[in-house]
mmCIF file of C-alpha atoms in Angstrom:
data_model
loop_
_atom_site.group_PDB
_atom_site.id
_atom_site.type_symbol
_atom_site.label_atom_id
_atom_site.label_comp_id
_atom_site.label_asym_id
_atom_site.label_seq_id
_atom_site.Cartn_x
_atom_site.Cartn_y
_atom_site.Cartn_z
ATOM 1 C CA GLY A 1 32.059 209.684 29.303
ATOM 2 C CA CYS A 2 34.441 207.131 30.646
ATOM 3 C CA ARG A 3 33.462 206.259 34.200
ATOM 4 C CA ARG A 4 36.955 205.116 35.090
ATOM 5 C CA SER A 5 39.085 207.956 33.747
ATOM 6 C CA GLY A 6 36.496 210.743 33.805
ATOM 7 C CA VAL A 7 37.136 211.526 30.136
ATOM 8 C CA ARG A 8 34.133 213.221 28.557
ATOM 9 C CA ILE A 9 32.813 211.770 25.300
ATOM 10 C CA ASP A 10 32.886 214.460 22.634
ATOM 11 C CA ARG A 11 30.498 213.152 20.009
ATOM 12 C CA GLY A 12 31.753 215.514 17.314
ATOM 13 C CA SER A 13 35.476 215.287 17.940
ATOM 14 C CA ARG A 14 37.836 213.560 15.547
ATOM 15 C CA PRO A 15 40.096 211.638 15.417
ATOM 16 C CA ARG A 16 38.585 208.986 17.636
ATOM 17 C CA ALA A 17 40.890 206.874 19.690
ATOM 18 C CA ARG A 18 40.745 204.789 22.831
ATOM 19 C CA CYS A 19 40.463 206.355 26.227
ATOM 20 C CA PRO A 20 43.866 206.479 27.995
ATOM 21 C CA CYS A 21 42.533 204.406 30.871
ATOM 22 C CA ASP A 22 42.649 201.461 28.425
ATOM 23 C CA HIS A 23 39.838 199.594 30.116
ATOM 24 C CA GLY A 24 38.528 198.155 26.867
ATOM 25 C CA SER A 25 35.018 199.541 26.945
ATOM 26 C CA LYS A 26 32.856 197.932 24.268
ATOM 27 C CA GLN A 27 31.316 201.306 23.520
ATOM 28 C CA GLY A 28 34.728 202.896 23.449
ATOM 29 C CA CYS A 29 35.522 206.348 24.668
ATOM 30 C CA SER A 30 35.906 209.301 22.389
ATOM 31 C CA TRP A 31 39.416 210.554 22.992
ATOM 32 C CA ASN A 32 40.824 213.464 21.061
ATOM 33 C CA GLU A 33 44.620 213.108 21.118
ATOM 34 C CA ALA A 34 45.066 216.875 20.716
ATOM 35 C CA GLU A 35 43.285 217.402 24.036
ATOM 36 C CA ALA A 36 45.343 214.810 25.926
ATOM 37 C CA PRO A 37 47.677 217.276 27.703
ATOM 38 C CA ALA A 38 44.753 219.416 28.922
ATOM 39 C CA ARG A 39 42.821 216.392 30.141
ATOM 40 C CA ALA A 40 45.856 214.954 31.908
ATOM 41 C CA LYS A 41 45.848 218.040 34.160
ATOM 42 C CA ASN A 42 42.271 217.278 35.253
ATOM 43 C CA PRO A 43 42.473 214.006 37.181
ATOM 44 C CA VAL A 44 39.501 211.851 38.012
ATOM 45 C CA THR A 45 37.171 213.385 40.557
ATOM 46 C CA PRO A 46 37.848 211.867 43.999
ATOM 47 C CA VAL A 47 35.266 209.579 45.540
ATOM 48 C CA ARG A 48 32.787 211.287 47.865
ATOM 49 C CA ILE A 49 31.594 209.319 50.881
ATOM 50 C CA ALA A 50 28.742 210.713 52.936
ATOM 51 C CA ILE A 51 28.773 209.603 56.562
ATOM 52 C CA VAL A 52 25.481 210.597 58.099
ATOM 53 C CA GLY A 53 23.380 209.436 60.964
ATOM 54 C CA SER A 54 21.585 209.897 64.194
ATOM 55 C CA ARG A 55 22.596 212.514 66.726
ATOM 56 C CA ARG A 56 22.621 210.228 69.745
ATOM 57 C CA LEU A 57 24.679 207.131 68.975
ATOM 58 C CA PRO A 58 26.600 205.026 71.510
ATOM 59 C CA GLN A 59 30.022 206.637 71.597
ATOM 60 C CA GLU A 60 32.335 203.619 71.437
ATOM 61 C CA ARG A 61 30.517 201.765 68.634
ATOM 62 C CA ALA A 62 29.939 204.866 66.529
ATOM 63 C CA ARG A 63 33.565 205.986 66.798
ATOM 64 C CA ALA A 64 34.871 202.530 65.928
ATOM 65 C CA ILE A 65 32.662 202.304 62.834
ATOM 66 C CA ILE A 66 33.306 205.849 61.611
ATOM 67 C CA PHE A 67 37.047 206.089 62.300
ATOM 68 C CA GLY A 68 37.602 202.579 60.940
ATOM 69 C CA GLY A 69 35.654 203.436 57.810
ATOM 70 C CA VAL A 70 37.439 206.722 57.144
ATOM 71 C CA ALA A 71 40.830 205.089 57.732
ATOM 72 C CA GLY A 72 40.116 202.718 54.835
ATOM 73 C CA THR A 73 39.231 205.444 52.330
ATOM 74 C CA PRO A 74 41.584 206.647 49.596
ATOM 75 C CA GLU A 75 43.751 209.591 50.626
ATOM 76 C CA ASP A 76 42.012 211.880 48.140
ATOM 77 C CA ALA A 77 38.499 210.894 49.279
ATOM 78 C CA VAL A 78 36.052 213.606 50.268
ATOM 79 C CA ILE A 79 34.073 212.925 53.440
ATOM 80 C CA VAL A 80 30.614 214.499 53.323
ATOM 81 C CA SER A 81 28.818 215.302 56.570
ATOM 82 C CA GLY A 82 25.574 216.986 57.517
ATOM 83 C CA GLY A 83 27.283 219.033 60.206
ATOM 84 C CA ALA A 84 24.724 218.211 62.929
ATOM 85 C CA ARG A 85 26.110 218.966 66.357
ATOM 86 C CA GLY A 86 24.285 216.390 68.431
ATOM 87 C CA PRO A 87 24.598 216.175 72.209
ATOM 88 C CA VAL A 88 27.030 218.644 73.733
ATOM 89 C CA GLY A 89 29.028 217.440 76.725
ATOM 90 C CA SER A 90 27.678 213.880 76.668
ATOM 91 C CA LYS A 91 30.176 211.216 77.702
ATOM 92 C CA THR A 92 28.132 208.315 76.301
ATOM 93 C CA THR A 93 26.568 209.466 73.022
ATOM 94 C CA VAL A 94 27.866 211.188 69.888
ATOM 95 C CA SER A 95 26.561 212.615 66.628
ATOM 96 C CA ALA A 96 27.473 210.673 63.476
ATOM 97 C CA ASP A 97 28.017 213.961 61.645
ATOM 98 C CA ARG A 98 30.347 215.375 64.278
ATOM 99 C CA GLU A 99 32.363 212.129 64.447
ATOM 100 C CA ALA A 100 32.620 211.963 60.645
ATOM 101 C CA ALA A 101 34.111 215.464 60.664
ATOM 102 C CA ARG A 102 36.544 214.526 63.432
ATOM 103 C CA ALA A 103 37.619 211.380 61.576
ATOM 104 C CA ALA A 104 38.099 213.306 58.317
ATOM 105 C CA ARG A 105 40.352 215.821 60.064
ATOM 106 C CA PHE A 106 42.237 213.080 61.940
ATOM 107 C CA TYR A 107 42.996 211.123 58.737
ATOM 108 C CA ARG A 108 43.533 214.338 56.729
ATOM 109 C CA ARG A 109 40.705 213.787 54.287
ATOM 110 C CA THR A 110 38.880 216.634 52.633
ATOM 111 C CA LEU A 111 35.701 217.478 54.544
ATOM 112 C CA ASP A 112 32.558 218.835 52.897
ATOM 113 C CA GLU A 113 29.897 219.785 55.464
ATOM 114 C CA TYR A 114 26.293 220.807 54.899
ATOM 115 C CA PRO A 115 25.156 222.311 58.208
ATOM 116 C CA VAL A 116 21.772 223.986 58.570
ATOM 117 C CA THR A 117 22.232 227.604 59.596
ATOM 118 C CA ALA A 118 20.092 229.422 62.137
ATOM 119 C CA ALA A 119 18.693 231.539 59.306
ATOM 120 C CA GLU A 120 17.605 228.382 57.439
ATOM 121 C CA TRP A 121 15.926 227.005 60.553
ATOM 122 C CA ASN A 122 14.107 230.328 61.006
ATOM 123 C CA THR A 123 13.058 230.545 57.352
ATOM 124 C CA LEU A 124 12.300 226.899 56.542
ATOM 125 C CA GLY A 125 11.342 225.552 59.948
ATOM 126 C CA MET A 126 11.032 221.764 59.977
ATOM 127 C CA ARG A 127 11.818 221.634 56.221
ATOM 128 C CA ALA A 128 15.413 222.741 56.902
ATOM 129 C CA GLY A 129 16.587 219.203 57.768
ATOM 130 C CA PRO A 130 15.141 217.519 54.659
ATOM 131 C CA GLU A 131 16.466 220.386 52.497
ATOM 132 C CA ARG A 132 19.963 219.776 53.888
ATOM 133 C CA ASN A 133 19.533 216.038 53.312
ATOM 134 C CA GLN A 134 18.742 216.698 49.659
ATOM 135 C CA ARG A 135 21.850 218.888 49.291
ATOM 136 C CA ILE A 136 23.943 216.030 50.666
ATOM 137 C CA VAL A 137 22.402 213.553 48.211
ATOM 138 C CA ASP A 138 22.835 215.986 45.299
ATOM 139 C CA SER A 139 26.547 216.248 46.121
ATOM 140 C CA LEU A 140 26.964 212.498 45.509
ATOM 141 C CA SER A 141 26.933 212.417 41.728
ATOM 142 C CA GLY A 142 29.978 210.319 40.858
ATOM 143 C CA PRO A 143 29.793 206.640 39.923
ATOM 144 C CA GLU A 144 31.813 205.591 42.990
ATOM 145 C CA ASP A 145 30.180 207.983 45.467
ATOM 146 C CA ARG A 146 28.318 206.357 48.334
ATOM 147 C CA MET A 147 26.626 206.929 51.660
ATOM 148 C CA VAL A 148 26.949 205.252 55.035
ATOM 149 C CA CYS A 149 24.011 205.821 57.396
ATOM 150 C CA LEU A 150 24.513 205.114 61.091
ATOM 151 C CA TRP A 151 20.952 204.755 62.290
ATOM 152 C CA ASP A 152 19.651 204.314 65.814
ATOM 153 C CA GLY A 153 16.467 202.703 64.462
ATOM 154 C CA VAL A 154 14.409 205.767 65.396
ATOM 155 C CA SER A 155 15.780 208.915 63.712
ATOM 156 C CA ALA A 156 13.447 210.154 60.992
ATOM 157 C CA GLY A 157 16.175 212.416 59.544
ATOM 158 C CA THR A 158 18.594 209.538 59.023
ATOM 159 C CA ARG A 159 15.839 207.438 57.462
ATOM 160 C CA ASP A 160 14.967 210.388 55.182
ATOM 161 C CA VAL A 161 18.498 210.974 53.879
ATOM 162 C CA GLY A 162 19.024 207.245 53.295
ATOM 163 C CA GLN A 163 15.787 206.958 51.314
ATOM 164 C CA ARG A 164 16.588 210.056 49.276
ATOM 165 C CA ALA A 165 20.005 208.615 48.400
ATOM 166 C CA GLU A 166 18.520 205.255 47.384
ATOM 167 C CA TRP A 167 15.932 206.986 45.198
ATOM 168 C CA ALA A 168 18.750 208.946 43.545
ATOM 169 C CA GLY A 169 20.655 205.735 42.771
ATOM 170 C CA VAL A 170 23.446 206.294 45.302
ATOM 171 C CA ARG A 171 24.906 203.203 46.951
ATOM 172 C CA VAL A 172 23.756 203.246 50.574
ATOM 173 C CA ARG A 173 24.891 201.120 53.500
ATOM 174 C CA VAL A 174 22.742 201.365 56.608
ATOM 175 C CA VAL A 175 24.389 200.360 59.882
ATOM 176 C CA VAL A 176 21.964 200.052 62.781
ATOM 177 C CA VAL A 177 23.724 201.229 65.934
ATOM 178 C CA ARG A 178 21.700 200.906 69.122
ATOM 179 C CA GLY A 179 22.746 201.614 72.663
#
């Protein structure tokens, strides 16, 4: 389908016409004029931006990067987070996941969290983290979806989710944040 407008190509539909996004694709989009009103009600899927990272990042740098990044996202963007709690009560370190959730709420973006439940930890053990990482990557299926990894240079979980996203073809930006 059209990557810009989200219009699905219906191979068997006639008459064929240009996609309403009018981007001039050489392949051309299949656009059935009779379906135009129904498709107009289904806007393009909003961009999903996963903000993931280590659980013990320097507070000031991590907050500046995350809040600054979320502030620059479109208003309909969906912020994806792993939901990891990180250090509780620390005045110097923060969890990238927790800060991403805070920034999403502060800037009124939609938040989609993938926390690991106690039941999952009990059932899956050490596989629970990588399973959650894969769910995050699987949620990034749009052409504009991307991931930002705030990595302390040590965290195996952050390295894992970043590699999984790269293997899946998701655009990944790794920001090394050390104390």
